[in-house]
Tab-separated table of C-alpha atoms and ligand atoms in Angstrom:
chain	number	residue	atom	x	y	z
K	235	MET	CA	137.721	44.142	-5.344
K	236	PRO	CA	137.761	41.303	-2.814
K	237	ILE	CA	136.638	38.866	-5.547
K	238	TYR	CA	137.487	38.434	-9.223
K	239	GLU	CA	134.448	39.018	-11.432
K	240	PRO	CA	134.938	40.427	-14.949
K	241	GLY	CA	133.346	43.887	-15.276
K	242	LEU	CA	132.481	44.313	-11.590
K	243	LEU	CA	135.194	46.835	-10.846
K	244	GLU	CA	133.979	49.128	-13.639
K	245	VAL	CA	130.387	48.985	-12.388
K	246	VAL	CA	131.416	49.805	-8.827
K	247	LYS	CA	133.749	52.604	-9.933
K	248	GLU	CA	131.021	54.221	-11.963
K	249	SER	CA	128.264	53.990	-9.370
K	250	ARG	CA	130.059	54.366	-6.065
K	251	ASN	CA	128.945	57.436	-4.141
K	252	ARG	CA	126.463	58.210	-6.925
K	253	ASN	CA	123.735	55.684	-6.254
K	254	LEU	CA	125.814	52.927	-4.680
K	255	PHE	CA	126.976	53.395	-1.099
K	256	PHE	CA	128.793	51.014	1.211
K	257	SER	CA	128.147	51.312	4.915
K	258	THR	CA	128.603	49.373	8.135
K	259	ASP	CA	125.988	51.437	9.960
K	260	LEU	CA	123.340	48.753	9.768
K	261	ASP	CA	120.750	50.411	12.013
K	262	LYS	CA	120.798	53.730	10.171
K	263	GLU	CA	120.496	52.014	6.778
K	264	ILE	CA	117.597	49.850	7.933
K	265	GLU	CA	115.771	52.855	9.252
K	266	GLU	CA	116.178	54.848	6.040
K	267	ALA	CA	115.454	52.075	3.544
K	268	ASP	CA	112.124	51.470	1.809
K	269	ILE	CA	113.221	48.122	0.407
K	270	ILE	CA	115.679	45.827	2.183
K	271	PHE	CA	117.293	42.874	0.429
K	272	ILE	CA	118.376	39.993	2.635
K	273	SER	CA	121.416	38.632	0.803
K	274	VAL	CA	123.196	36.446	3.325
K	275	ASN	CA	124.739	32.979	3.189
K	276	THR	CA	122.506	29.965	3.649
K	277	PRO	CA	125.110	27.195	3.848
K	278	THR	CA	124.343	23.493	4.103
K	279	LYS	CA	124.022	22.468	7.752
K	280	THR	CA	127.001	20.479	8.992
K	281	LYS	CA	125.471	19.356	12.290
K	282	GLY	CA	122.110	18.476	13.804
K	283	ILE	CA	118.818	17.764	12.058
K	284	GLY	CA	119.238	17.535	8.276
K	285	ALA	CA	123.053	17.767	8.533
K	286	GLY	CA	124.704	17.547	5.120
K	287	ARG	CA	121.475	18.404	3.259
K	288	ALA	CA	119.310	21.102	4.854
K	289	ALA	CA	120.151	24.771	4.288
K	290	ASN	CA	120.839	26.721	7.438
K	291	ILE	CA	118.638	29.823	7.362
K	292	LYS	CA	119.940	31.147	10.667
K	293	ASN	CA	121.396	34.260	8.991
K	294	CYS	CA	118.082	35.125	7.318
K	295	GLU	CA	116.280	34.793	10.618
K	296	LEU	CA	118.829	37.052	12.346
K	297	CYS	CA	118.328	39.700	9.649
K	298	ALA	CA	114.554	39.567	10.052
K	299	ARG	CA	114.875	39.886	13.830
K	300	HIS	CA	117.187	42.851	13.473
K	301	ILE	CA	114.921	44.608	10.984
K	302	ALA	CA	111.944	44.018	13.280
K	303	LYS	CA	113.877	45.538	16.167
K	304	ILE	CA	115.204	48.623	14.381
K	305	ALA	CA	112.547	49.602	11.835
K	306	THR	CA	110.462	52.677	12.585
K	307	SER	CA	108.400	52.627	9.390
K	308	SER	CA	106.841	50.174	6.917
K	309	LYS	CA	109.261	48.215	4.698
K	310	ILE	CA	109.401	45.784	1.848
K	311	VAL	CA	111.768	42.974	2.815
K	312	VAL	CA	113.140	40.970	-0.100
K	313	GLU	CA	114.571	37.467	0.186
K	314	LYS	CA	117.540	37.431	-2.176
K	315	SER	CA	119.331	34.506	-0.538
K	316	THR	CA	118.520	31.021	-1.816
K	317	VAL	CA	116.230	29.553	0.813
K	318	PRO	CA	114.058	26.487	1.344
K	319	VAL	CA	110.473	26.944	0.192
K	320	ARG	CA	108.260	28.601	2.850
K	321	THR	CA	111.099	30.550	4.486
K	322	ALA	CA	109.182	33.750	3.676
K	323	SER	CA	106.474	32.716	6.086
K	324	ALA	CA	109.042	32.442	8.910
K	325	ILE	CA	110.462	35.861	8.033
K	326	GLU	CA	107.026	37.372	7.920
K	327	ARG	CA	106.039	35.988	11.311
K	328	ILE	CA	109.208	37.368	12.871
K	329	LEU	CA	108.716	40.800	11.287
K	330	LYS	CA	105.086	40.957	12.331
K	331	SER	CA	105.857	39.906	15.886
K	332	ASN	CA	107.390	43.302	16.682
K	333	GLU	CA	103.936	44.768	17.314
K	334	LYS	CA	104.921	48.319	16.375
K	335	GLY	CA	102.064	48.613	13.930
K	336	PHE	CA	104.061	49.017	10.696
K	337	SER	CA	103.356	46.893	7.707
K	338	PHE	CA	106.031	44.562	6.386
K	339	GLN	CA	105.704	42.896	3.016
K	340	VAL	CA	107.995	39.962	2.277
K	341	LEU	CA	108.946	39.299	-1.336
K	342	SER	CA	111.038	36.538	-2.844
K	343	ASN	CA	113.423	37.611	-5.608
K	344	PRO	CA	115.911	34.802	-6.279
K	345	GLU	CA	119.233	35.537	-7.939
K	346	PHE	CA	119.956	33.635	-11.132
K	347	LEU	CA	123.299	35.148	-12.131
K	348	ALA	CA	126.276	32.845	-12.602
K	349	GLU	CA	129.828	33.633	-11.490
K	350	GLY	CA	132.199	34.767	-14.206
K	351	THR	CA	129.289	36.212	-16.206
K	352	ALA	CA	127.585	38.015	-13.312
K	353	ILE	CA	127.540	41.502	-14.804
K	354	GLY	CA	126.185	40.374	-18.180
K	355	ASP	CA	123.582	38.178	-16.430
K	356	LEU	CA	122.517	41.152	-14.329
K	357	MET	CA	122.286	43.587	-17.226
K	358	LYS	CA	120.480	41.160	-19.514
K	359	PRO	CA	118.789	38.537	-17.383
K	360	ASP	CA	116.761	35.739	-19.028
K	361	ARG	CA	114.086	36.612	-16.493
K	362	VAL	CA	113.586	38.327	-13.161
K	363	LEU	CA	111.366	36.473	-10.736
K	364	ILE	CA	109.387	38.214	-8.012
K	365	GLY	CA	107.156	36.295	-5.644
K	366	GLY	CA	104.752	37.932	-3.246
K	367	GLN	CA	101.655	37.303	-1.229
K	368	GLN	CA	98.529	37.235	-3.344
K	369	THR	CA	96.847	39.980	-1.297
K	370	PRO	CA	96.325	43.604	-2.444
K	371	GLU	CA	99.279	44.713	-0.226
K	372	GLY	CA	101.478	41.862	-1.470
K	373	ILE	CA	100.693	42.592	-5.119
K	374	LYS	CA	101.398	46.299	-4.562
K	375	ALA	CA	104.779	45.495	-2.953
K	376	ALA	CA	105.673	43.205	-5.862
K	377	GLU	CA	104.755	45.990	-8.308
K	378	THR	CA	107.100	48.376	-6.467
K	379	LEU	CA	110.002	45.971	-6.989
K	380	VAL	CA	108.952	45.332	-10.598
K	381	SER	CA	109.235	49.074	-11.223
K	382	VAL	CA	112.857	49.034	-9.999
K	383	TYR	CA	113.870	46.251	-12.420
K	384	ALA	CA	111.774	47.765	-15.213
K	385	ASN	CA	114.441	50.490	-15.456
K	386	TRP	CA	116.566	48.103	-17.498
K	387	VAL	CA	114.689	44.796	-17.926
K	388	PRO	CA	111.810	44.498	-20.453
K	389	ARG	CA	108.529	44.168	-18.586
K	390	GLU	CA	107.628	40.812	-20.203
K	391	GLN	CA	110.782	39.282	-18.738
K	392	ILE	CA	109.767	40.161	-15.194
K	393	LEU	CA	107.636	37.341	-13.814
K	394	THR	CA	105.470	37.714	-10.756
K	395	THR	CA	104.311	34.611	-8.913
K	396	ASN	CA	103.203	33.557	-5.476
K	397	LEU	CA	105.897	33.403	-2.800
K	398	TRP	CA	106.320	29.652	-2.731
K	399	SER	CA	106.696	29.257	-6.502
K	400	SER	CA	109.397	31.903	-6.515
K	401	GLU	CA	111.332	30.350	-3.642
K	402	LEU	CA	111.105	26.878	-5.144
K	403	SER	CA	111.932	27.964	-8.706
K	404	LYS	CA	115.479	28.851	-7.762
K	405	LEU	CA	116.187	25.368	-6.402
K	406	VAL	CA	114.464	23.777	-9.377
K	407	ALA	CA	116.396	25.831	-11.952
K	408	ASN	CA	119.726	24.887	-10.385
K	409	ALA	CA	118.687	21.247	-10.012
K	410	PHE	CA	117.703	21.071	-13.711
K	411	LEU	CA	120.963	22.696	-14.821
K	412	ALA	CA	123.074	20.397	-12.671
K	413	GLN	CA	121.043	17.437	-13.887
K	414	ARG	CA	121.990	18.250	-17.477
K	415	VAL	CA	125.671	18.344	-16.584
K	416	SER	CA	125.375	15.048	-14.712
K	417	SER	CA	123.429	13.535	-17.612
K	418	ILE	CA	126.082	14.405	-20.182
K	419	ASN	CA	128.847	13.361	-17.778
K	420	SER	CA	127.203	9.953	-17.353
K	421	ILE	CA	127.250	9.618	-21.137
K	422	SER	CA	130.927	10.694	-21.219
K	423	ALA	CA	131.801	7.553	-19.239
K	424	LEU	CA	129.863	5.422	-21.699
K	425	CYS	CA	131.663	7.121	-24.612
K	426	GLU	CA	135.084	6.311	-23.194
K	427	ALA	CA	134.097	2.655	-22.926
K	428	THR	CA	132.490	2.338	-26.358
K	429	GLY	CA	134.486	4.569	-28.697
K	430	ALA	CA	131.639	7.093	-29.125
K	431	ASP	CA	132.653	10.750	-28.831
K	432	VAL	CA	130.844	12.889	-26.267
K	433	THR	CA	131.357	16.139	-28.225
K	434	GLU	CA	129.573	14.619	-31.204
K	435	ILE	CA	126.799	13.385	-28.942
K	436	SER	CA	126.424	16.787	-27.250
K	437	ARG	CA	126.115	18.396	-30.642
K	438	ALA	CA	123.667	15.852	-32.014
K	439	VAL	CA	121.484	15.974	-28.934
K	440	GLY	CA	121.754	19.733	-28.372
K	441	MET	CA	120.607	20.524	-31.921
K	442	ASP	CA	117.214	19.215	-30.968
K	443	ASP	CA	115.404	22.475	-30.230
K	444	ARG	CA	113.494	20.860	-27.421
K	445	ILE	CA	116.743	20.010	-25.650
K	446	GLY	CA	118.935	22.973	-26.650
K	447	LYS	CA	122.696	23.151	-26.694
K	448	ARG	CA	123.588	24.906	-23.441
K	449	PHE	CA	124.809	23.060	-20.337
K	450	LEU	CA	125.782	19.958	-22.284
K	451	MET	CA	129.514	20.515	-21.897
K	452	PRO	CA	131.123	17.446	-20.328
K	453	SER	CA	133.508	18.153	-17.445
K	454	VAL	CA	135.354	16.677	-14.500
K	455	GLY	CA	132.130	17.401	-12.647
K	456	PHE	CA	130.228	20.492	-11.644
K	457	GLY	CA	131.308	22.623	-8.702
K	458	GLY	CA	130.492	26.009	-7.237
K	459	SER	CA	128.581	27.241	-4.289
K	460	CYS	CA	125.091	26.567	-5.637
K	461	PHE	CA	124.434	23.334	-7.493
K	462	GLN	CA	125.328	20.787	-4.842
K	463	LYS	CA	123.962	22.889	-1.990
K	464	ASP	CA	120.670	23.615	-3.729
K	465	ILE	CA	120.104	20.018	-4.824
K	466	LEU	CA	120.790	18.788	-1.304
K	467	ASN	CA	118.359	21.387	-0.057
K	468	LEU	CA	115.764	20.077	-2.538
K	469	VAL	CA	116.485	16.501	-1.433
K	470	TYR	CA	115.921	17.492	2.167
K	471	LEU	CA	112.681	19.300	1.332
K	472	CYS	CA	111.398	16.190	-0.459
K	473	GLU	CA	112.285	14.067	2.560
K	474	THR	CA	110.599	16.523	4.911
K	475	TYR	CA	107.386	16.216	2.936
K	476	GLY	CA	107.627	12.401	2.971
K	477	LEU	CA	108.586	12.120	-0.716
K	478	GLN	CA	111.477	9.666	-0.466
K	479	GLU	CA	111.403	8.685	-4.154
K	480	CYS	CA	111.687	12.331	-5.207
K	481	ALA	CA	114.578	12.782	-2.776
K	482	ASP	CA	116.354	9.704	-4.182
K	483	TYR	CA	115.814	10.921	-7.742
K	484	TRP	CA	117.572	14.244	-7.126
K	485	ARG	CA	120.275	12.765	-4.904
K	486	GLN	CA	121.370	10.685	-7.873
K	487	VAL	CA	122.418	13.895	-9.690
K	488	ILE	CA	124.948	14.478	-6.901
K	489	GLU	CA	126.063	10.852	-6.889
K	490	MET	CA	126.703	11.011	-10.623
K	491	ASN	CA	128.817	14.110	-10.037
K	492	ASP	CA	130.820	12.396	-7.287
K	493	PHE	CA	131.385	9.470	-9.642
K	494	GLN	CA	132.644	11.766	-12.404
K	495	LYS	CA	135.237	13.411	-10.126
K	496	ARG	CA	136.386	10.074	-8.679
K	497	ARG	CA	136.514	8.455	-12.109
K	498	PHE	CA	138.832	11.162	-13.435
K	499	ALA	CA	141.351	10.721	-10.606
K	500	GLU	CA	141.188	6.935	-11.020
K	501	LYS	CA	141.787	7.277	-14.731
K	502	ILE	CA	144.921	9.344	-14.115
K	503	VAL	CA	146.332	6.680	-11.806
K	504	ALA	CA	145.360	3.745	-14.038
K	505	THR	CA	146.797	5.405	-17.151
K	506	MET	CA	150.082	6.271	-15.512
K	507	PHE	CA	150.903	2.569	-15.028
K	508	ASN	CA	148.766	2.231	-11.887
K	509	THR	CA	150.995	4.386	-9.750
K	510	VAL	CA	151.573	8.088	-9.295
K	511	THR	CA	153.530	7.740	-6.071
K	512	GLY	CA	156.349	10.288	-6.099
K	513	LYS	CA	155.431	11.459	-9.625
K	514	LYS	CA	154.993	15.141	-10.402
K	515	ILE	CA	151.510	15.978	-11.666
K	516	ALA	CA	150.713	19.474	-12.933
K	517	VAL	CA	147.156	20.631	-12.272
K	518	LEU	CA	146.134	23.500	-14.541
K	519	GLY	CA	143.081	25.211	-13.117
K	520	TYR	CA	141.697	25.045	-9.615
K	521	ALA	CA	138.664	27.386	-9.749
K	522	PHE	CA	135.278	25.671	-10.221
K	523	LYS	CA	134.999	27.286	-13.657
K	524	LYS	CA	136.805	29.938	-15.696
K	525	ASP	CA	136.703	33.675	-14.984
K	526	THR	CA	136.397	33.281	-11.239
K	527	GLY	CA	138.760	32.641	-8.353
K	528	ASP	CA	136.007	30.795	-6.459
K	529	VAL	CA	137.002	27.340	-5.222
K	530	ARG	CA	133.852	26.307	-3.390
K	531	GLU	CA	133.073	22.650	-4.198
K	532	THR	CA	135.523	22.861	-7.086
K	533	PRO	CA	136.045	19.469	-8.776
K	534	SER	CA	139.811	20.152	-8.834
K	535	MET	CA	139.887	19.888	-5.061
K	536	PHE	CA	138.513	16.340	-5.085
K	537	ILE	CA	140.966	15.257	-7.751
K	538	VAL	CA	143.881	16.813	-5.865
K	539	ARG	CA	142.647	15.145	-2.665
K	540	ASP	CA	142.578	11.728	-4.359
K	541	LEU	CA	146.038	12.288	-5.862
K	542	ILE	CA	147.418	13.292	-2.441
K	543	GLN	CA	146.180	9.911	-1.190
K	544	GLU	CA	148.188	8.290	-3.978
K	545	GLN	CA	151.235	10.257	-2.812
K	546	ALA	CA	151.724	12.190	-6.032
K	547	ARG	CA	153.682	15.458	-6.003
K	548	ILE	CA	151.097	17.985	-7.149
K	549	HIS	CA	151.869	21.381	-8.634
K	550	VAL	CA	148.865	23.667	-9.140
K	551	TYR	CA	148.578	26.667	-11.448
K	552	ASP	CA	145.460	28.843	-11.548
K	553	PRO	CA	145.409	32.492	-12.666
K	554	GLN	CA	143.015	33.623	-9.909
K	555	VAL	CA	142.951	31.176	-7.017
K	556	LYS	CA	144.674	32.105	-3.764
K	557	ARG	CA	146.587	29.377	-1.947
K	558	GLU	CA	144.960	30.166	1.432
K	559	GLU	CA	141.505	29.783	-0.072
K	560	MET	CA	142.479	26.487	-1.616
K	561	TRP	CA	143.488	25.160	1.809
K	562	SER	CA	140.536	26.559	3.725
K	563	GLU	CA	138.035	25.018	1.276
K	564	MET	CA	139.977	21.730	1.347
K	565	ALA	CA	139.722	21.707	5.152
K	566	TYR	CA	136.040	22.743	5.188
K	567	THR	CA	134.745	20.398	2.503
K	568	CYS	CA	137.191	17.469	2.449
K	569	GLY	CA	138.452	17.594	6.046
K	570	VAL	CA	142.055	17.540	4.750
K	571	THR	CA	144.188	19.760	6.998
K	572	HIS	CA	147.836	20.291	7.784
K	573	GLU	CA	147.177	18.676	11.168
K	574	ASN	CA	145.705	15.407	9.892
K	575	THR	CA	147.758	15.139	6.687
K	576	PRO	CA	151.503	15.160	7.221
K	577	LYS	CA	153.638	16.968	4.641
K	578	LEU	CA	150.624	18.569	2.947
K	579	ASP	CA	152.592	21.700	2.096
K	580	GLU	CA	155.273	19.632	0.371
K	581	SER	CA	152.868	17.435	-1.591
K	582	VAL	CA	150.916	20.367	-3.060
K	583	ILE	CA	152.898	23.293	-4.463
K	584	THR	CA	151.192	26.325	-6.007
K	585	GLU	CA	152.950	27.899	-8.975
K	586	GLU	CA	152.901	31.399	-10.411
K	587	ASP	CA	154.243	30.311	-13.791
K	588	VAL	CA	152.424	27.700	-15.834
K	589	TYR	CA	155.575	26.439	-17.619
K	590	GLN	CA	157.378	26.042	-14.312
K	591	CYS	CA	154.341	24.121	-13.094
K	592	CYS	CA	154.659	21.605	-15.944
K	593	GLU	CA	158.467	21.335	-15.915
K	594	GLY	CA	159.533	17.740	-15.315
K	595	ALA	CA	155.918	16.594	-14.794
K	596	HIS	CA	154.845	13.038	-15.667
K	597	GLY	CA	151.311	14.242	-16.318
K	598	VAL	CA	149.434	17.490	-16.941
K	599	CYS	CA	145.715	17.776	-16.110
K	600	ILE	CA	143.401	20.521	-17.340
K	601	LEU	CA	140.736	20.923	-14.685
K	602	THR	CA	139.334	24.441	-15.359
K	603	GLU	CA	138.507	25.750	-18.838
K	604	TRP	CA	140.516	29.013	-18.603
K	605	ASP	CA	140.928	30.506	-22.097
K	606	GLU	CA	144.670	30.984	-21.579
K	607	PHE	CA	145.161	27.197	-21.445
K	608	LYS	CA	144.076	26.947	-25.087
K	609	THR	CA	146.997	28.999	-26.341
K	610	LEU	CA	149.903	27.744	-24.217
K	611	ASP	CA	153.112	26.663	-25.933
K	612	TYR	CA	152.453	22.936	-25.664
K	613	LYS	CA	155.604	22.071	-27.575
K	614	ARG	CA	157.622	23.781	-24.867
K	615	ILE	CA	155.593	22.025	-22.166
K	616	TYR	CA	156.112	18.652	-23.860
K	617	GLU	CA	159.836	19.137	-24.139
K	618	GLY	CA	160.153	19.870	-20.419
K	619	MET	CA	158.088	16.875	-19.302
K	620	THR	CA	159.085	13.362	-18.258
K	621	LYS	CA	158.213	10.856	-21.007
K	622	PRO	CA	155.816	9.387	-21.834
K	623	ALA	CA	154.123	12.756	-21.410
K	624	PHE	CA	150.508	12.259	-20.311
K	625	LEU	CA	147.911	14.961	-20.777
K	626	PHE	CA	144.424	14.695	-19.285
K	627	ASP	CA	141.864	17.132	-20.637
K	628	GLY	CA	139.046	17.318	-18.099
K	629	ARG	CA	137.278	20.189	-19.884
K	630	LEU	CA	137.642	19.344	-23.579
K	631	ILE	CA	139.238	22.644	-24.490
K	632	LEU	CA	142.386	21.495	-26.298
K	633	ASP	CA	143.182	20.372	-29.826
K	634	HIS	CA	143.938	16.718	-29.152
K	635	LYS	CA	145.082	15.917	-32.675
K	636	ARG	CA	147.776	18.606	-32.549
K	637	LEU	CA	148.877	17.556	-29.076
K	638	ARG	CA	149.273	13.952	-30.239
K	639	GLU	CA	151.377	15.160	-33.141
K	640	ILE	CA	153.641	16.924	-30.635
K	641	GLY	CA	154.019	13.628	-28.801
K	642	PHE	CA	151.591	13.755	-25.869
K	643	GLU	CA	149.504	10.765	-24.854
K	644	VAL	CA	146.152	12.538	-24.549
K	645	HIS	CA	143.231	11.263	-22.487
K	646	ALA	CA	140.048	13.281	-22.348
K	647	ILE	CA	136.606	13.158	-20.799
K	648	GLY	CA	134.184	11.301	-23.045
K	649	LYS	CA	136.715	10.597	-25.786
K	650	PRO	CA	137.637	7.131	-26.999
K	651	ASP	CA	140.560	5.827	-24.960
K	652	PRO	CA	143.632	6.126	-27.242
K	653	ASN	CA	145.062	2.804	-26.076
K	654	MET	CA	141.823	0.841	-26.270
K	655	PHE	CA	140.685	2.244	-29.617
K	656	ALA	CA	144.028	2.881	-31.365
K	657	GLY	CA	143.447	3.100	-35.091
K	658	VAL	CA	139.691	2.444	-34.810
O	232	UDX	C1	124.756	28.582	-11.064
O	232	UDX	C2	123.561	28.924	-11.960
O	232	UDX	O1	123.952	28.821	-13.347
O	232	UDX	C3	123.040	30.310	-11.652
O	232	UDX	O2	121.872	30.580	-12.403
O	232	UDX	C4	122.716	30.402	-10.164
O	232	UDX	O3	122.301	31.704	-9.831
O	232	UDX	C5	123.917	30.019	-9.346
O	232	UDX	O4	124.396	28.734	-9.705
O	232	UDX	P1	127.377	29.163	-11.063
O	232	UDX	O5	127.481	28.140	-9.978
O	232	UDX	O6	128.029	30.484	-10.848
O	232	UDX	O7	125.824	29.472	-11.386
O	232	UDX	O8	128.017	28.560	-12.403
O	232	UDX	P2	127.507	27.684	-13.654
O	232	UDX	O9	127.924	28.389	-14.881
O	232	UDX	O10	126.081	27.311	-13.538
O	232	UDX	O11	128.422	26.370	-13.522
O	232	UDX	C6	128.301	25.436	-12.457
O	232	UDX	C7	129.229	24.249	-12.675
O	232	UDX	O12	128.780	23.432	-13.760
O	232	UDX	C8	130.672	24.659	-13.007
O	232	UDX	O13	131.573	23.843	-12.301
O	232	UDX	C9	130.752	24.414	-14.501
O	232	UDX	O14	132.055	24.178	-14.939
O	232	UDX	C10	129.851	23.196	-14.656
O	232	UDX	N1	129.304	23.050	-16.019
O	232	UDX	C11	128.457	23.989	-16.550
O	232	UDX	C12	129.660	21.951	-16.789
O	232	UDX	O15	130.421	21.094	-16.326
O	232	UDX	N2	129.139	21.824	-18.037
O	232	UDX	C13	128.288	22.729	-18.587
O	232	UDX	O16	127.858	22.536	-19.732
O	232	UDX	C14	127.941	23.859	-17.818
């Protein structure tokens, strides 16, 4: 498989050439299909109007134009990509402008699966959302798609709404999830300053049924291809409709996330006697979360970028991330390239072996919550490190008490600073 996703290979193996077919013959497939899903990238615009916030729906428009050109019968066209609210109306106008006399129904069916758990999320989704026009034809089209999902999803978990609610719900769900992470991360900073413990707070707060315990895990910040992009998209929509206060409200979720990433890098430098110049720092985990090799908007990248600025020698170990992808995302998102940053290849080394990665290091940072990091031989790691041996747990996955017994100086997100609160 071109990507790492637990369980995906098995699904493809089982279904391929049975009821799953891959093809590059776009025109033939369009002609034969009854339902067409538009599942293309809608990246944040980097130039022009709304640059840095608005989603670019160019690819969706191109799909609609191509379908309009090729189709020789009526179709249901489903927006699967995450799009700004009211994109369906643009798609519909393009489809209907072909004047061939077929009927096109546009549905919105946002994807809520998360990477790393994609197959489970698909098999047992919390809900499936289908938006359609509230006309007899629109309702009939929505029912056709409902009947596809009803093969494995209980009917009461399939919601049908109007088009605009469905399109907007996707952005809102991601904004709310990201907001929870930013909320708990803001509290993690307060914990470090006051001696409170963020894990205890997460537990105490999450046990309130009305709040719930999921998405209250403090981290070095959220990453991934959706949260930041979708919130920025929401910010831009608010601005477009003249709702500056709403835009500012949601933008703050992103600013909190930027603060969390920056704060972690600053903490590393401050803890290691205010300088990491020439020091070896081992970064364990580069993917934006465990069980994926995806590095889009990964918090690790921002921390590595800040440590490069401080002239540290960085060694990175991640079980799934490819070095080329690390560099291309670094260039795309942070503008750090081999051309504008001399000696980049020497300052960041990627390692195949985690113990080699930590050998001689002044500090080890856990930046992705891979399960394998929980069971490493930390005694062996400690013995190979330069002393004092600093360990920074950016995901709260390790047993800090045990690590301190081994000899590490442990610093962790949202945990009382061991130097400030020694013995308290
Ligand atoms: C997200 C949504 O969850 C999914 O519904 C949508 O379809 C796509 O966007 P994804 O980006 O794959 O999915 O991952 P998710 O599990 O949501 O994690 C996003 C980021 O938040 C990760 O960097 C993760 O580490 C971080 N996170 C998540 C936390 O820091 N703490 C938490 O408690 C949960």
